[in-house]
Short mmCIF file of N, CA and C in Angstrom, two decimals:
data_model
loop_
_atom_site.label_atom_id
_atom_site.label_comp_id
_atom_site.label_asym_id
_atom_site.label_seq_id
_atom_site.Cartn_x
_atom_site.Cartn_y
_atom_site.Cartn_z
N MET A 860 0.89 -0.92 0.10
CA MET A 860 0.00 -0.04 0.00
C MET A 860 0.64 1.17 -0.33
N ARG A 861 1.70 1.42 0.97
CA ARG A 861 2.69 2.36 0.79
C ARG A 861 3.17 2.69 -0.83
N ARG A 862 3.61 1.73 -1.32
CA ARG A 862 4.47 1.50 -2.56
C ARG A 862 3.02 2.32 -3.54
N PHE A 863 1.88 1.88 -3.37
CA PHE A 863 0.83 2.34 -4.28
C PHE A 863 0.60 3.79 -4.13
N ILE A 864 0.55 4.34 -2.76
CA ILE A 864 0.52 5.72 -2.10
C ILE A 864 1.50 6.32 -3.15
N ALA A 865 2.79 5.64 -3.03
CA ALA A 865 4.04 6.68 -3.22
C ALA A 865 3.45 6.95 -4.62
N CYS A 866 3.68 6.00 -5.54
CA CYS A 866 3.40 6.04 -6.99
C CYS A 866 2.05 7.04 -7.61
N ASP A 867 1.25 6.88 -6.65
CA ASP A 867 -0.17 7.03 -6.72
C ASP A 867 0.25 9.26 -7.18
N LEU A 868 0.80 9.21 -5.70
CA LEU A 868 1.17 10.72 -5.63
C LEU A 868 1.92 11.20 -6.63
N GLY A 869 3.07 10.65 -6.94
CA GLY A 869 3.79 10.96 -7.69
C GLY A 869 3.21 11.01 -9.33
N PHE A 870 2.27 10.13 -9.67
CA PHE A 870 1.49 10.39 -10.64
C PHE A 870 0.43 11.69 -10.80
N HIS A 871 0.14 12.17 -9.60
CA HIS A 871 -0.71 13.55 -9.58
C HIS A 871 0.56 14.39 -9.64
N SER A 872 1.58 14.58 -9.06
CA SER A 872 2.62 15.58 -8.81
C SER A 872 3.28 15.62 -10.24
N LEU A 873 3.55 14.70 -10.98
CA LEU A 873 3.84 14.88 -12.46
C LEU A 873 2.84 15.59 -13.09
N LEU A 874 1.60 15.10 -13.11
CA LEU A 874 0.61 15.77 -13.59
C LEU A 874 0.14 17.46 -13.62
N MET A 875 0.64 17.60 -12.43
CA MET A 875 0.52 19.05 -11.43
C MET A 875 1.81 19.99 -12.19
N SER A 876 2.79 19.26 -12.29
CA SER A 876 4.16 19.98 -12.50
C SER A 876 4.25 20.50 -14.16
N MET A 877 3.03 19.40 -14.76
CA MET A 877 3.38 19.52 -16.15
C MET A 877 2.35 20.97 -16.71
N THR A 878 1.77 21.21 -15.50
CA THR A 878 0.59 22.54 -16.09
C THR A 878 1.48 23.46 -15.82
N GLN A 879 2.49 23.46 -15.32
CA GLN A 879 3.49 24.72 -15.09
C GLN A 879 2.32 25.92 -14.68
N ASN A 880 1.76 25.64 -13.51
CA ASN A 880 0.81 26.53 -13.15
C ASN A 880 1.21 26.77 -11.92
N SER A 881 1.82 27.61 -10.98
CA SER A 881 2.10 28.13 -9.98
C SER A 881 1.26 28.37 -8.79
N ARG A 882 0.11 28.27 -9.46
CA ARG A 882 -1.11 28.72 -8.51
C ARG A 882 -1.60 26.97 -8.01
N ILE A 883 -1.33 26.23 -8.72
CA ILE A 883 -2.18 24.92 -8.82
C ILE A 883 -1.18 24.05 -8.00
N GLN A 884 0.13 24.50 -8.05
CA GLN A 884 1.09 23.93 -7.35
C GLN A 884 1.15 24.22 -6.14
N LYS A 885 1.03 25.04 -6.05
CA LYS A 885 1.25 25.60 -4.27
C LYS A 885 0.06 25.34 -3.57
N LEU A 886 -1.33 25.17 -4.06
CA LEU A 886 -2.41 24.80 -3.73
C LEU A 886 -2.27 23.05 -3.40
N ILE A 887 -1.78 22.05 -4.48
CA ILE A 887 -1.51 20.89 -4.25
C ILE A 887 -0.17 20.65 -3.01
N HIS A 888 0.47 21.51 -3.03
CA HIS A 888 1.46 21.23 -1.73
C HIS A 888 0.86 21.80 -0.49
N GLU A 889 0.24 22.75 -0.53
CA GLU A 889 -0.63 22.85 0.62
C GLU A 889 -1.80 21.96 1.51
N THR A 890 -2.10 21.16 0.44
CA THR A 890 -3.17 20.14 0.60
C THR A 890 -2.43 18.41 1.02
N ARG A 891 -1.22 18.45 0.92
CA ARG A 891 -0.40 16.99 1.13
C ARG A 891 -0.71 16.85 2.83
N LEU A 892 -0.61 17.86 3.21
CA LEU A 892 -0.98 17.74 4.73
C LEU A 892 -2.38 16.56 4.96
N LEU A 893 -3.34 17.31 4.16
CA LEU A 893 -4.97 16.72 4.48
C LEU A 893 -4.81 15.51 3.84
N ILE A 894 -4.14 15.34 2.68
CA ILE A 894 -4.05 13.55 2.11
C ILE A 894 -3.32 12.86 3.02
N ARG A 895 -2.23 13.20 3.65
CA ARG A 895 -1.75 12.22 4.72
C ARG A 895 -2.80 12.20 5.86
N ILE A 896 -3.11 12.91 6.64
CA ILE A 896 -4.26 12.97 7.51
C ILE A 896 -5.24 12.00 7.22
N PHE A 897 -5.94 11.87 6.05
CA PHE A 897 -6.73 10.76 5.56
C PHE A 897 -6.15 9.61 5.24
N ALA A 898 -5.20 9.49 4.55
CA ALA A 898 -4.21 8.33 4.35
C ALA A 898 -3.91 7.61 5.91
N ILE A 899 -3.51 8.09 6.80
CA ILE A 899 -3.45 7.53 8.18
C ILE A 899 -4.50 5.97 8.20
N GLN A 900 -5.79 6.19 8.13
CA GLN A 900 -6.76 5.54 8.16
C GLN A 900 -7.07 4.49 7.39
N ARG A 901 -6.14 5.01 5.84
CA ARG A 901 -6.61 4.02 4.70
C ARG A 901 -6.48 2.60 5.12
N GLN A 902 -7.75 1.89 4.56
CA GLN A 902 -7.49 0.50 4.90
C GLN A 902 -7.04 -0.25 3.49
N GLY A 903 -6.89 0.16 2.72
CA GLY A 903 -6.18 -0.51 1.39
C GLY A 903 -7.03 -0.65 -0.05
N HIS A 904 -6.61 -0.93 -0.84
CA HIS A 904 -7.25 -1.28 -1.74
C HIS A 904 -7.64 -2.52 -2.25
N ASP A 905 -8.79 -2.75 -2.71
CA ASP A 905 -8.74 -4.02 -2.95
C ASP A 905 -8.72 -4.23 -5.09
N ARG A 906 -8.35 -5.45 -5.63
CA ARG A 906 -8.09 -5.48 -6.84
C ARG A 906 -8.66 -4.51 -7.71
N ALA A 907 -10.53 -4.61 -7.67
CA ALA A 907 -11.42 -3.64 -8.09
C ALA A 907 -11.11 -2.09 -8.07
N GLN A 908 -10.78 -1.50 -7.10
CA GLN A 908 -10.59 -0.13 -6.93
C GLN A 908 -9.15 -0.03 -7.21
N LEU A 909 -7.98 -1.06 -7.63
CA LEU A 909 -6.84 -0.69 -8.05
C LEU A 909 -7.21 -0.10 -9.58
N GLU A 910 -7.68 -1.22 -10.05
CA GLU A 910 -8.26 -1.31 -11.20
C GLU A 910 -8.97 -0.11 -11.86
N SER A 911 -9.72 0.19 -11.05
CA SER A 911 -10.62 1.49 -11.32
C SER A 911 -9.46 2.69 -11.26
N ILE A 912 -8.54 2.98 -10.19
CA ILE A 912 -7.80 3.88 -10.42
C ILE A 912 -6.81 3.79 -12.04
N ARG A 913 -6.22 2.60 -11.74
CA ARG A 913 -5.28 2.59 -12.99
C ARG A 913 -6.06 3.03 -14.16
N GLN A 914 -7.38 2.43 -14.60
CA GLN A 914 -7.99 2.83 -15.98
C GLN A 914 -8.50 4.93 -15.50
N TYR A 915 -8.96 5.20 -14.68
CA TYR A 915 -8.80 6.71 -14.25
C TYR A 915 -7.40 7.26 -15.30
N HIS A 916 -6.33 6.92 -14.11
CA HIS A 916 -4.99 7.26 -14.69
C HIS A 916 -4.73 7.25 -16.24
N GLN A 917 -5.13 6.05 -16.98
CA GLN A 917 -4.47 6.14 -18.52
C GLN A 917 -5.40 6.95 -19.16
N ARG A 918 -6.74 7.02 -18.66
CA ARG A 918 -7.69 7.86 -19.27
C ARG A 918 -7.39 9.40 -19.44
N ILE A 919 -6.48 9.63 -18.33
CA ILE A 919 -5.76 10.90 -18.10
C ILE A 919 -4.91 11.06 -19.28
N LEU A 920 -4.06 10.30 -18.86
CA LEU A 920 -2.77 10.13 -19.63
C LEU A 920 -3.21 10.30 -21.24
N ASP A 921 -4.16 9.42 -21.48
CA ASP A 921 -4.67 9.26 -22.99
C ASP A 921 -5.00 10.92 -23.33
N ALA A 922 -5.74 11.64 -22.88
CA ALA A 922 -6.29 12.61 -22.88
C ALA A 922 -4.71 13.69 -22.86
N VAL A 923 -4.12 13.81 -21.94
CA VAL A 923 -2.87 14.63 -22.23
C VAL A 923 -2.06 14.45 -23.53
N ALA A 924 -1.91 13.21 -24.03
CA ALA A 924 -0.88 12.65 -25.07
C ALA A 924 -1.83 13.09 -26.18
N ASN A 925 -3.06 13.43 -26.30
CA ASN A 925 -3.77 13.70 -27.48
C ASN A 925 -4.22 15.16 -27.45
N HIS A 926 -3.78 15.95 -26.43
CA HIS A 926 -3.89 17.27 -26.01
C HIS A 926 -5.19 17.72 -26.15
N ASP A 927 -6.25 16.96 -25.21
CA ASP A 927 -7.57 17.13 -25.15
C ASP A 927 -7.72 17.59 -23.62
N PRO A 928 -7.20 18.69 -23.29
CA PRO A 928 -7.79 19.47 -21.81
C PRO A 928 -8.98 19.03 -21.03
N ALA A 929 -9.95 18.90 -22.08
CA ALA A 929 -11.54 18.88 -21.98
C ALA A 929 -11.38 17.34 -21.40
N VAL A 930 -11.04 16.67 -22.01
CA VAL A 930 -11.41 15.06 -21.32
C VAL A 930 -10.23 14.77 -20.34
N ALA A 931 -9.17 15.75 -19.96
CA ALA A 931 -8.09 15.52 -19.27
C ALA A 931 -8.69 15.76 -17.94
N GLN A 932 -9.57 16.97 -17.95
CA GLN A 932 -10.03 17.79 -16.97
C GLN A 932 -11.17 16.81 -16.50
N ARG A 933 -12.37 16.60 -16.84
CA ARG A 933 -13.05 15.66 -16.53
C ARG A 933 -12.91 14.61 -16.26
N GLU A 934 -11.75 13.92 -16.53
CA GLU A 934 -11.28 12.21 -16.09
C GLU A 934 -10.67 12.85 -14.51
N LEU A 935 -9.73 13.80 -14.92
CA LEU A 935 -8.97 14.14 -13.23
C LEU A 935 -9.95 14.27 -12.22
N ALA A 936 -11.12 15.42 -12.69
CA ALA A 936 -12.38 15.67 -11.62
C ALA A 936 -13.19 14.52 -11.11
N ALA A 937 -13.39 13.42 -11.80
CA ALA A 937 -14.01 12.28 -11.60
C ALA A 937 -13.05 11.52 -11.01
N HIS A 938 -11.95 11.35 -11.30
CA HIS A 938 -10.97 10.41 -10.55
C HIS A 938 -10.94 11.19 -9.00
N ILE A 939 -10.79 12.49 -8.74
CA ILE A 939 -10.63 12.72 -7.39
C ILE A 939 -12.19 12.94 -6.55
N GLN A 940 -12.86 12.82 -7.23
CA GLN A 940 -14.25 13.25 -6.51
C GLN A 940 -14.34 11.42 -6.23
N VAL A 941 -14.10 10.28 -7.16
CA VAL A 941 -14.28 9.33 -6.37
C VAL A 941 -13.41 8.63 -5.34
N SER A 942 -12.01 9.42 -5.26
CA SER A 942 -10.97 9.21 -4.18
C SER A 942 -11.86 9.85 -3.04
N GLN A 943 -12.00 10.82 -3.31
CA GLN A 943 -12.19 11.71 -2.03
C GLN A 943 -13.87 11.18 -1.06
N ARG A 944 -14.64 10.58 -1.76
CA ARG A 944 -15.86 9.71 -1.28
C ARG A 944 -15.45 8.53 -0.56
N GLU A 945 -14.03 8.03 -1.44
CA GLU A 945 -13.84 6.88 -0.99
C GLU A 945 -13.02 7.08 0.66
N ARG A 946 -12.39 8.13 0.42
CA ARG A 946 -11.55 8.47 1.83
C ARG A 946 -12.39 9.10 3.13
N LEU A 947 -13.46 9.82 2.28
CA LEU A 947 -14.35 10.47 3.62
C LEU A 947 -15.17 8.72 4.22
N ASN A 948 -15.71 7.83 3.40
CA ASN A 948 -16.48 6.99 3.52
C ASN A 948 -15.46 5.89 4.89
N GLU A 949 -13.97 6.00 4.31
CA GLU A 949 -13.03 5.38 5.17
C GLU A 949 -12.90 5.61 6.71
N TYR A 950 -13.32 7.71 6.58
CA TYR A 950 -12.92 8.00 7.60
C TYR A 950 -13.89 7.97 8.84
N ASP A 951 -15.06 7.90 8.06
CA ASP A 951 -16.37 7.93 8.67
C ASP A 951 -16.60 6.33 9.59
N HIS A 952 -15.95 5.48 8.47
CA HIS A 952 -15.87 3.74 9.27
C HIS A 952 -14.91 3.84 10.52
N TRP A 953 -13.97 4.55 10.44
CA TRP A 953 -12.99 4.64 11.62
C TRP A 953 -13.53 5.00 12.43
N ARG A 954 -14.24 6.58 12.32
CA ARG A 954 -15.05 7.06 13.81
C ARG A 954 -15.74 6.26 14.18
N ARG A 955 -16.77 5.59 13.28
CA ARG A 955 -17.72 4.76 13.96
C ARG A 955 -17.38 3.77 14.64
N GLU A 956 -16.15 3.07 14.57
CA GLU A 956 -15.44 2.24 14.90
C GLU A 956 -14.86 2.50 16.38
N SER A 957 -14.34 3.67 16.19
CA SER A 957 -13.36 3.94 17.36
C SER A 957 -14.53 4.67 18.59
N ALA A 958 -15.70 5.19 18.04
CA ALA A 958 -16.70 5.45 19.09
C ALA A 958 -17.50 4.13 19.94
N LEU A 959 -17.60 2.98 18.78
CA LEU A 959 -17.91 2.12 19.50
C LEU A 959 -17.01 1.04 20.43
N ARG A 960 -15.81 1.31 19.82
CA ARG A 960 -14.75 0.97 20.82
C ARG A 960 -14.58 1.57 22.12
N GLN A 961 -14.58 2.87 22.17
CA GLN A 961 -14.61 3.70 23.43
C GLN A 961 -16.15 3.26 24.51
N SER A 962 -17.04 2.67 23.53
CA SER A 962 -18.50 2.91 24.43
C SER A 962 -18.33 1.17 25.06
N LEU A 963 -17.20 0.45 24.56
CA LEU A 963 -17.91 -0.88 25.27
C LEU A 963 -16.85 -1.15 26.48
N PRO A 964 -17.04 -1.69 27.53
CA PRO A 964 -16.46 -1.80 28.65
C PRO A 964 -14.99 -2.69 28.28
N SER A 965 -14.32 -2.30 29.02
CA SER A 965 -12.77 -2.84 28.93
C SER A 965 -12.55 -4.32 28.94
N ILE A 966 -13.64 -4.92 29.77
CA ILE A 966 -13.33 -6.49 29.47
C ILE A 966 -13.67 -6.64 28.17
N PHE A 967 -13.96 -5.99 27.03
CA PHE A 967 -14.09 -6.51 25.59
C PHE A 967 -13.33 -6.20 25.02
N ASP A 968 -12.08 -5.14 25.64
CA ASP A 968 -10.63 -4.67 24.70
C ASP A 968 -9.82 -5.83 24.34
N VAL A 969 -10.13 -6.29 23.19
CA VAL A 969 -9.31 -7.32 22.54
C VAL A 969 -7.99 -6.82 22.68
N GLU A 970 -7.39 -5.99 22.61
CA GLU A 970 -5.82 -5.97 22.72
C GLU A 970 -5.64 -6.02 23.95
N LYS A 971 -6.43 -6.16 25.17
CA LYS A 971 -5.80 -6.38 26.64
C LYS A 971 -5.82 -8.17 26.45
N ILE A 972 -7.28 -8.46 25.86
CA ILE A 972 -7.70 -9.96 25.66
C ILE A 972 -6.21 -10.57 24.90
N ALA A 973 -5.81 -10.19 23.27
CA ALA A 973 -5.07 -11.02 22.91
C ALA A 973 -4.54 -9.80 22.02
N PRO A 974 -3.44 -9.39 22.60
CA PRO A 974 -2.53 -8.18 22.17
C PRO A 974 -1.74 -9.03 20.98
N GLU A 975 -1.73 -10.02 20.54
CA GLU A 975 -1.08 -10.29 19.12
C GLU A 975 -2.14 -10.16 18.40
N LEU A 976 -3.25 -10.05 18.47
CA LEU A 976 -4.33 -9.70 17.26
C LEU A 976 -4.02 -8.59 16.80
#
């Protein structure tokens, strides 16, 4: 997962550097912290998610190679929106799980009962 995250961020960084737009590049650098915060809770991706991400990246690259900014922008926006929904859903799930763990008596604390889990 670490390798995937590094490659994914590298892909998006490359696209942003190709824009030669300092405002966009500054915005991307400033949002890296938020990306890292939400990535802390990331569960990982299954094969279907990885394939979906690959397809988004391929369509974006194809649009750039074909000098079609409208398609590139549309695909990139869709990719970001899907990714954002996934991260927010994972974060919501993590918060529900944390609240549930905190509400249980310590007798049900799995880490105390079986720390190797």
